[in-house]
Short mmCIF file of C-alpha atoms in Angstrom, two decimals:
data_model
loop_
_atom_site.label_atom_id
_atom_site.label_comp_id
_atom_site.label_asym_id
_atom_site.label_seq_id
_atom_site.Cartn_x
_atom_site.Cartn_y
_atom_site.Cartn_z
CA MET A 21 -9.54 -13.22 -16.00
CA THR A 22 -8.65 -12.61 -12.37
CA THR A 23 -6.39 -14.40 -9.92
CA THR A 24 -8.64 -14.63 -6.88
CA GLY A 25 -10.05 -17.75 -5.32
CA ALA A 26 -13.48 -18.92 -6.42
CA ALA A 27 -14.85 -18.85 -2.87
CA VAL A 28 -14.35 -15.09 -2.42
CA ASP A 29 -17.67 -13.25 -2.07
CA PHE A 30 -17.66 -9.65 -3.29
CA THR A 31 -21.30 -8.89 -2.52
CA ALA A 32 -20.81 -7.01 0.75
CA ALA A 33 -17.85 -5.01 -0.57
CA VAL A 34 -19.71 -3.97 -3.72
CA GLY A 35 -22.74 -3.02 -1.63
CA ALA A 36 -20.65 -0.85 0.68
CA LEU A 37 -18.96 0.93 -2.22
CA ASN A 38 -22.25 1.48 -4.02
CA SER A 39 -23.87 3.12 -0.99
CA ALA A 40 -20.86 5.16 0.19
CA ARG A 41 -21.32 8.94 0.24
CA SER A 42 -17.63 9.62 0.95
CA VAL A 43 -14.63 7.31 1.06
CA THR A 44 -11.20 7.39 2.66
CA VAL A 45 -8.70 4.80 1.35
CA LEU A 46 -5.77 4.07 3.66
CA CYS A 47 -2.53 2.38 2.61
CA HIS A 48 -0.01 0.83 4.95
CA ILE A 49 3.01 2.65 6.33
CA GLN A 50 6.13 2.67 4.13
CA PRO A 51 3.82 2.11 1.13
CA ASP A 52 4.83 -0.11 -1.74
CA ALA A 53 3.34 -0.32 -5.23
CA ASP A 54 0.71 -2.88 -4.25
CA THR A 55 -0.87 -0.85 -1.47
CA LEU A 56 -0.63 2.54 -3.20
CA GLY A 57 -1.47 1.21 -6.65
CA SER A 58 -4.51 -0.59 -5.26
CA GLY A 59 -5.61 2.51 -3.36
CA LEU A 60 -5.23 4.86 -6.32
CA ALA A 61 -6.99 2.45 -8.68
CA LEU A 62 -9.97 2.21 -6.34
CA ALA A 63 -9.98 5.98 -5.87
CA ALA A 64 -10.05 6.55 -9.64
CA VAL A 65 -13.16 4.38 -9.96
CA LEU A 66 -14.93 6.10 -7.07
CA ASP A 67 -14.06 9.52 -8.49
CA ARG A 68 -15.42 8.43 -11.87
CA ARG A 69 -18.67 7.57 -10.11
CA GLY A 70 -18.81 11.01 -8.49
CA VAL A 71 -17.96 9.86 -4.96
CA PRO A 72 -15.65 12.16 -2.92
CA VAL A 73 -12.51 10.13 -2.17
CA ARG A 74 -9.06 10.62 -0.70
CA VAL A 75 -6.07 8.29 -0.30
CA SER A 76 -3.43 8.53 2.43
CA PHE A 77 -0.78 6.73 4.49
CA ALA A 78 0.76 7.61 7.84
CA GLU A 79 4.48 7.59 7.01
CA PRO A 80 6.85 8.64 5.53
CA ALA A 81 5.96 12.19 4.50
CA GLU A 82 6.16 11.35 0.78
CA PRO A 83 5.93 8.15 -1.27
CA ALA A 84 9.02 6.72 -2.94
CA ALA A 85 10.09 8.51 -6.11
CA GLY A 86 9.07 5.62 -8.34
CA LEU A 87 5.61 5.50 -6.80
CA ARG A 88 5.00 9.14 -7.62
CA THR A 89 4.73 8.12 -11.30
CA LEU A 90 1.48 6.24 -10.61
CA PRO A 91 -1.64 7.85 -12.10
CA GLY A 92 -4.06 9.36 -9.60
CA MET A 93 -1.59 11.05 -7.27
CA ARG A 94 -4.09 13.93 -7.07
CA PHE A 95 -6.15 11.75 -4.72
CA LEU A 96 -3.26 11.47 -2.23
CA VAL A 97 -3.47 13.71 0.84
CA PRO A 98 -1.18 14.04 3.89
CA PRO A 99 -2.34 12.24 7.05
CA GLY A 100 -3.28 15.52 8.70
CA GLU A 101 -5.96 16.02 6.04
CA VAL A 102 -7.63 12.67 6.65
CA PRO A 103 -10.92 13.46 8.42
CA ALA A 104 -11.72 11.86 11.74
CA GLU A 105 -15.11 10.78 10.41
CA VAL A 106 -16.05 9.32 7.04
CA ASP A 107 -18.91 7.30 5.62
CA LEU A 108 -16.72 4.41 4.39
CA LEU A 109 -13.09 3.76 5.26
CA VAL A 110 -11.25 1.25 3.07
CA THR A 111 -7.84 -0.23 3.86
CA VAL A 112 -5.78 -1.85 1.11
CA ASP A 113 -2.98 -4.39 1.59
CA CYS A 114 -3.02 -3.97 5.40
CA GLY A 115 -2.80 -7.22 7.33
CA SER A 116 -3.65 -5.56 10.64
CA ALA A 117 -4.75 -2.20 12.02
CA GLY A 118 -1.20 -1.66 13.23
CA ARG A 119 -0.02 -1.41 9.63
CA LEU A 120 -1.94 1.87 9.38
CA GLY A 121 0.43 3.50 11.87
CA ALA A 122 -0.85 6.80 13.25
CA LEU A 123 -3.92 6.63 10.99
CA ALA A 124 -5.30 3.55 12.77
CA ASP A 125 -7.39 5.88 14.93
CA ARG A 126 -9.48 6.78 11.84
CA LEU A 127 -11.09 3.34 11.97
CA SER A 128 -13.27 4.31 14.93
CA GLY A 129 -14.62 7.39 13.14
CA ALA A 130 -15.87 5.53 10.07
CA SER A 131 -19.52 4.57 9.71
CA ARG A 132 -18.37 1.43 7.90
CA THR A 133 -14.98 -0.19 7.32
CA LEU A 134 -13.87 -2.38 4.42
CA VAL A 135 -10.59 -4.30 4.54
CA ILE A 136 -9.22 -5.45 1.16
CA ASP A 137 -6.14 -7.65 1.35
CA HIS A 138 -4.40 -10.86 0.29
CA HIS A 139 -2.32 -11.63 3.38
CA ARG A 140 -3.12 -14.98 4.97
CA SER A 141 -2.23 -13.49 8.36
CA ASN A 142 -4.84 -10.71 8.07
CA THR A 143 -6.54 -10.12 11.43
CA ARG A 144 -9.89 -9.21 9.78
CA PHE A 145 -10.19 -5.93 11.62
CA GLY A 146 -12.90 -4.46 9.39
CA GLU A 147 -16.69 -4.66 9.44
CA ILE A 148 -16.39 -6.12 5.92
CA ASN A 149 -13.29 -8.19 5.17
CA LEU A 150 -12.51 -8.93 1.54
CA ILE A 151 -9.51 -11.21 1.96
CA ASP A 152 -8.15 -13.61 -0.63
CA PRO A 153 -4.98 -15.33 0.60
CA ASP A 154 -4.67 -17.16 -2.72
CA ALA A 155 -4.28 -13.90 -4.67
CA VAL A 156 -0.72 -12.94 -5.58
CA SER A 157 -1.36 -9.26 -4.79
CA THR A 158 -3.98 -6.92 -3.41
CA ALA A 159 -4.10 -5.42 -6.90
CA SER A 160 -5.42 -8.83 -8.06
CA VAL A 161 -8.20 -8.62 -5.47
CA ILE A 162 -9.05 -5.07 -6.55
CA THR A 163 -9.26 -6.25 -10.17
CA ALA A 164 -11.70 -9.01 -9.24
CA LEU A 165 -13.70 -6.53 -7.15
CA LEU A 166 -14.00 -4.14 -10.10
CA ASP A 167 -15.18 -7.03 -12.27
CA ALA A 168 -17.81 -7.99 -9.71
CA TRP A 169 -18.81 -4.32 -9.47
CA GLY A 170 -19.12 -4.02 -13.24
CA GLU A 171 -16.55 -1.22 -13.42
CA PRO A 172 -14.28 -1.09 -16.50
CA ILE A 173 -10.52 -0.83 -16.22
CA ASP A 174 -8.98 1.95 -18.30
CA ALA A 175 -5.27 2.52 -18.91
CA GLY A 176 -4.76 4.71 -15.83
CA ILE A 177 -6.35 2.16 -13.52
CA ALA A 178 -4.51 -0.67 -15.28
CA HIS A 179 -1.19 1.14 -14.71
CA CYS A 180 -1.83 1.21 -10.96
CA LEU A 181 -2.94 -2.42 -10.84
CA PHE A 182 -0.03 -3.64 -12.97
CA ALA A 183 2.39 -1.87 -10.64
CA GLY A 184 1.01 -3.81 -7.68
CA LEU A 185 0.89 -7.10 -9.56
CA ALA A 186 4.43 -6.82 -10.95
CA THR A 187 6.08 -5.84 -7.68
CA ASP A 188 4.27 -8.24 -5.35
CA SER A 189 4.97 -11.13 -7.71
CA GLY A 190 8.68 -10.19 -7.77
CA SER A 191 8.58 -9.32 -11.48
CA PHE A 192 6.44 -12.44 -12.03
CA ARG A 193 8.85 -14.82 -10.30
CA TRP A 194 6.25 -15.80 -7.68
CA VAL A 195 2.97 -16.39 -9.46
CA THR A 196 -0.27 -18.28 -9.14
CA PRO A 197 -2.53 -19.62 -11.90
CA GLY A 198 -4.01 -16.64 -13.72
CA THR A 199 -1.26 -14.16 -12.86
CA HIS A 200 0.13 -13.92 -16.38
CA ALA A 201 -3.36 -13.80 -17.87
CA LEU A 202 -4.17 -10.84 -15.63
CA ALA A 203 -0.94 -9.12 -16.66
CA GLU A 204 -1.82 -9.64 -20.33
CA ARG A 205 -5.26 -8.18 -19.74
CA LEU A 206 -3.84 -5.06 -18.08
CA LEU A 207 -1.17 -4.65 -20.77
CA ALA A 208 -3.89 -4.80 -23.43
CA THR A 209 -5.11 -1.38 -22.24
CA GLY A 210 -1.96 0.11 -23.78
CA ILE A 211 0.23 0.58 -20.72
CA ASP A 212 4.00 0.12 -20.96
CA GLY A 213 4.69 -2.73 -18.55
CA ALA A 214 8.45 -2.68 -19.07
CA ALA A 215 8.67 1.02 -18.24
CA ILE A 216 6.47 0.63 -15.17
CA THR A 217 8.56 -2.24 -13.82
CA ARG A 218 11.85 -0.52 -14.59
CA THR A 219 10.78 2.65 -12.79
CA LEU A 220 9.57 0.80 -9.71
CA MET A 221 12.16 -1.95 -9.36
CA ASP A 222 15.26 -1.28 -11.44
CA THR A 223 16.06 2.40 -10.95
CA HIS A 224 18.30 3.63 -8.11
CA PRO A 225 20.62 6.60 -7.54
CA PHE A 226 24.38 6.02 -7.73
CA ALA A 227 24.62 6.40 -3.93
CA TRP A 228 22.53 3.22 -3.66
CA LEU A 229 25.54 1.21 -4.88
CA GLN A 230 27.72 2.61 -2.12
CA MET A 231 25.03 1.95 0.49
CA LEU A 232 24.66 -1.58 -0.83
CA SER A 233 28.35 -2.34 -0.52
CA THR A 234 28.36 -1.27 3.12
CA VAL A 235 25.20 -3.18 3.99
CA LEU A 236 26.21 -6.41 2.27
CA ALA A 237 29.51 -6.32 4.17
CA SER A 238 27.42 -6.61 7.36
CA ALA A 239 25.75 -9.85 6.25
CA ARG A 240 26.07 -12.82 8.59
CA LEU A 241 25.27 -16.49 7.93
CA ASP A 242 23.85 -18.80 10.59
CA ARG A 243 23.64 -22.26 9.06
CA ALA A 244 22.01 -23.84 12.14
CA ALA A 245 19.02 -21.51 12.35
CA HIS A 246 15.52 -22.98 12.13
CA GLY A 247 16.63 -26.58 12.37
CA GLY A 248 19.36 -26.22 9.78
CA THR A 249 17.34 -24.21 7.26
CA GLY A 250 19.88 -21.43 7.68
CA LEU A 251 19.55 -17.69 8.20
CA VAL A 252 21.35 -14.89 6.40
CA ALA A 253 20.92 -11.46 7.98
CA ALA A 254 22.07 -7.94 7.15
CA PHE A 255 21.66 -4.55 8.79
CA VAL A 256 20.87 -1.23 7.16
CA LEU A 257 21.86 1.46 9.66
CA ALA A 258 20.40 4.94 9.60
CA THR A 259 23.90 6.22 8.82
CA ASP A 260 24.02 3.97 5.74
CA LEU A 261 21.08 5.95 4.36
CA ALA A 262 22.68 9.37 4.78
CA GLU A 263 22.93 9.89 1.02
CA VAL A 264 19.81 7.98 -0.07
CA ARG A 265 16.16 7.84 0.84
CA GLN A 266 14.83 5.21 3.24
CA GLU A 267 13.03 3.54 0.35
CA GLU A 268 16.35 2.45 -1.16
CA ALA A 269 16.76 -0.04 1.68
CA GLU A 270 13.70 -2.01 0.55
CA SER A 271 15.55 -3.66 -2.32
CA VAL A 272 18.30 -5.13 -0.13
CA VAL A 273 16.37 -8.19 1.03
CA ASP A 274 15.93 -9.49 -2.52
CA ILE A 275 19.72 -9.49 -2.93
CA VAL A 276 20.42 -11.06 0.45
CA ARG A 277 17.83 -13.81 -0.08
CA ALA A 278 19.83 -15.16 -3.04
CA THR A 279 22.28 -16.77 -0.58
CA ALA A 280 22.42 -20.47 -1.45
CA GLU A 281 23.36 -21.61 2.07
CA ALA A 282 20.31 -20.08 3.79
CA GLY A 283 16.60 -20.75 3.36
CA ILE A 284 15.65 -17.63 5.33
CA ALA A 285 16.81 -14.05 4.81
CA ALA A 286 16.34 -11.09 7.13
CA VAL A 287 17.18 -7.44 6.61
CA PHE A 288 16.96 -5.10 9.60
CA LYS A 289 16.39 -1.49 8.53
CA GLU A 290 16.94 1.21 11.11
CA ALA A 291 14.48 4.10 11.08
CA ARG A 292 15.90 7.58 11.19
CA PRO A 293 16.16 8.48 14.89
CA THR A 294 13.05 10.06 16.41
CA ASP A 295 13.45 8.98 20.04
CA GLU A 296 15.89 7.29 22.38
CA ARG A 297 14.99 3.78 21.24
CA ARG A 298 16.39 2.36 18.00
CA ARG A 299 13.48 1.29 15.82
CA TRP A 300 13.87 -1.25 13.05
CA THR A 301 11.60 -2.57 10.33
CA VAL A 302 12.49 -6.14 9.51
CA SER A 303 11.93 -7.83 6.15
CA LEU A 304 11.85 -11.63 6.14
CA ARG A 305 12.02 -13.90 3.11
CA SER A 306 12.11 -17.68 2.79
CA LYS A 307 12.48 -20.07 -0.11
CA ASP A 308 10.23 -22.82 -1.32
CA SER A 309 12.34 -25.90 -0.73
CA GLY A 310 11.39 -27.30 -4.12
CA PRO A 311 9.71 -30.47 -5.42
CA GLY A 312 10.02 -33.42 -3.10
CA THR A 313 11.69 -31.48 -0.28
CA GLY A 314 8.67 -29.90 1.41
CA ASP A 315 7.63 -26.30 1.90
CA GLY A 316 10.04 -23.62 3.01
CA ALA A 317 9.90 -21.83 6.34
CA ASP A 318 6.68 -19.98 7.18
CA VAL A 319 8.09 -16.53 7.92
CA ALA A 320 4.56 -15.11 8.27
CA ALA A 321 4.14 -17.20 11.42
CA VAL A 322 7.50 -16.01 12.72
CA ALA A 323 6.65 -12.39 11.98
CA ALA A 324 3.22 -12.73 13.59
CA GLY A 325 4.88 -13.98 16.77
CA LEU A 326 6.92 -10.79 16.80
CA GLY A 327 3.97 -8.49 16.20
CA GLY A 328 3.99 -8.42 12.40
CA GLY A 329 2.66 -10.59 9.59
CA GLY A 330 2.67 -11.21 5.87
CA HIS A 331 2.91 -14.17 3.52
CA ARG A 332 4.43 -17.58 4.03
CA TYR A 333 7.51 -16.63 2.01
CA ALA A 334 7.56 -12.85 2.60
CA ALA A 335 6.73 -11.10 5.85
CA GLY A 336 7.90 -8.43 8.24
CA TYR A 337 7.62 -6.81 11.63
CA THR A 338 8.85 -3.84 13.66
CA THR A 339 11.18 -4.12 16.64
CA TYR A 340 13.33 -2.01 18.95
CA GLY A 341 16.82 -2.45 20.36
CA GLU A 342 20.46 -2.93 19.54
CA PRO A 343 21.57 -5.03 16.54
CA ALA A 344 22.89 -7.98 18.57
CA ASP A 345 19.73 -8.11 20.66
CA ILE A 346 17.24 -7.98 17.82
CA LEU A 347 19.17 -10.59 15.84
CA ALA A 348 19.09 -12.86 18.90
CA GLN A 349 15.36 -12.19 19.22
CA LEU A 350 14.79 -13.38 15.66
CA ARG A 351 17.10 -16.36 16.09
CA THR A 352 15.07 -17.45 19.14
CA ALA A 353 11.78 -17.00 17.26
CA LEU A 354 13.09 -19.15 14.41
CA GLY A 355 14.16 -21.91 16.77
#
């Protein structure tokens, strides 16, 4: 049982993987469990088949602490060790080449490129594009690909895939038909789903609580945004992260989005200073308006207009400037 759409054709992707003599798998910058779990799962299968494979991402220097518990970390190499040329380059969970950061230049050195993703806004920047916008996670697409390829899923691979499935579905709050069946299938390999989810989503250092109190105090509500849908926004300054890793800011948006008076949530996260400009990664979330009230705001379209992308209800982009200016920029984009 998989969760991909029936119209997805895996033939070209399977053919490329079968003929590959060497493979580089690239994850997106600031990797989450879906991109890294998908990449490591695919790497484990290729390694089992005797194909030289490496996995990498451009930034930060190390993955989040919780992600380092995923099986297959031996395949992960720093960006400087990613060769300029490779037989097959695979990207996982990357909606555009820009999401590869500094490693985007490796695309031109690959004999073939395969893009595996589930974002509706994907720009289809590969030679082969395996995109299923109906899948709840890229891990779901990888699972269906392995089935089409005839490759079994052992416990180590299932661990990586479950990590992506659990996190991208918001601990199974946002699911599609087949999501729970896929989870049951992966759990049947003997993995501890509760422990995986707890490590990835429910474990933070004590300093996270102090950071959270400061950030939530910055929250602002704009009831008129997006035609009355409402916007709640909060800022995570670089100074707020002095005692915690950057990764701890990723959980903030799921707290802010609980605001009843706003259908759209935005969290602006300041990168640690590297130049004169202030750089921010912005996480957007919107809510399904519910039965009889119509769909919620399409934040993927908003993010795409600002150089990013994502899903209808979860998207993001990168911007530069001062807090007041970038909030005004978003407010204008929302209308």
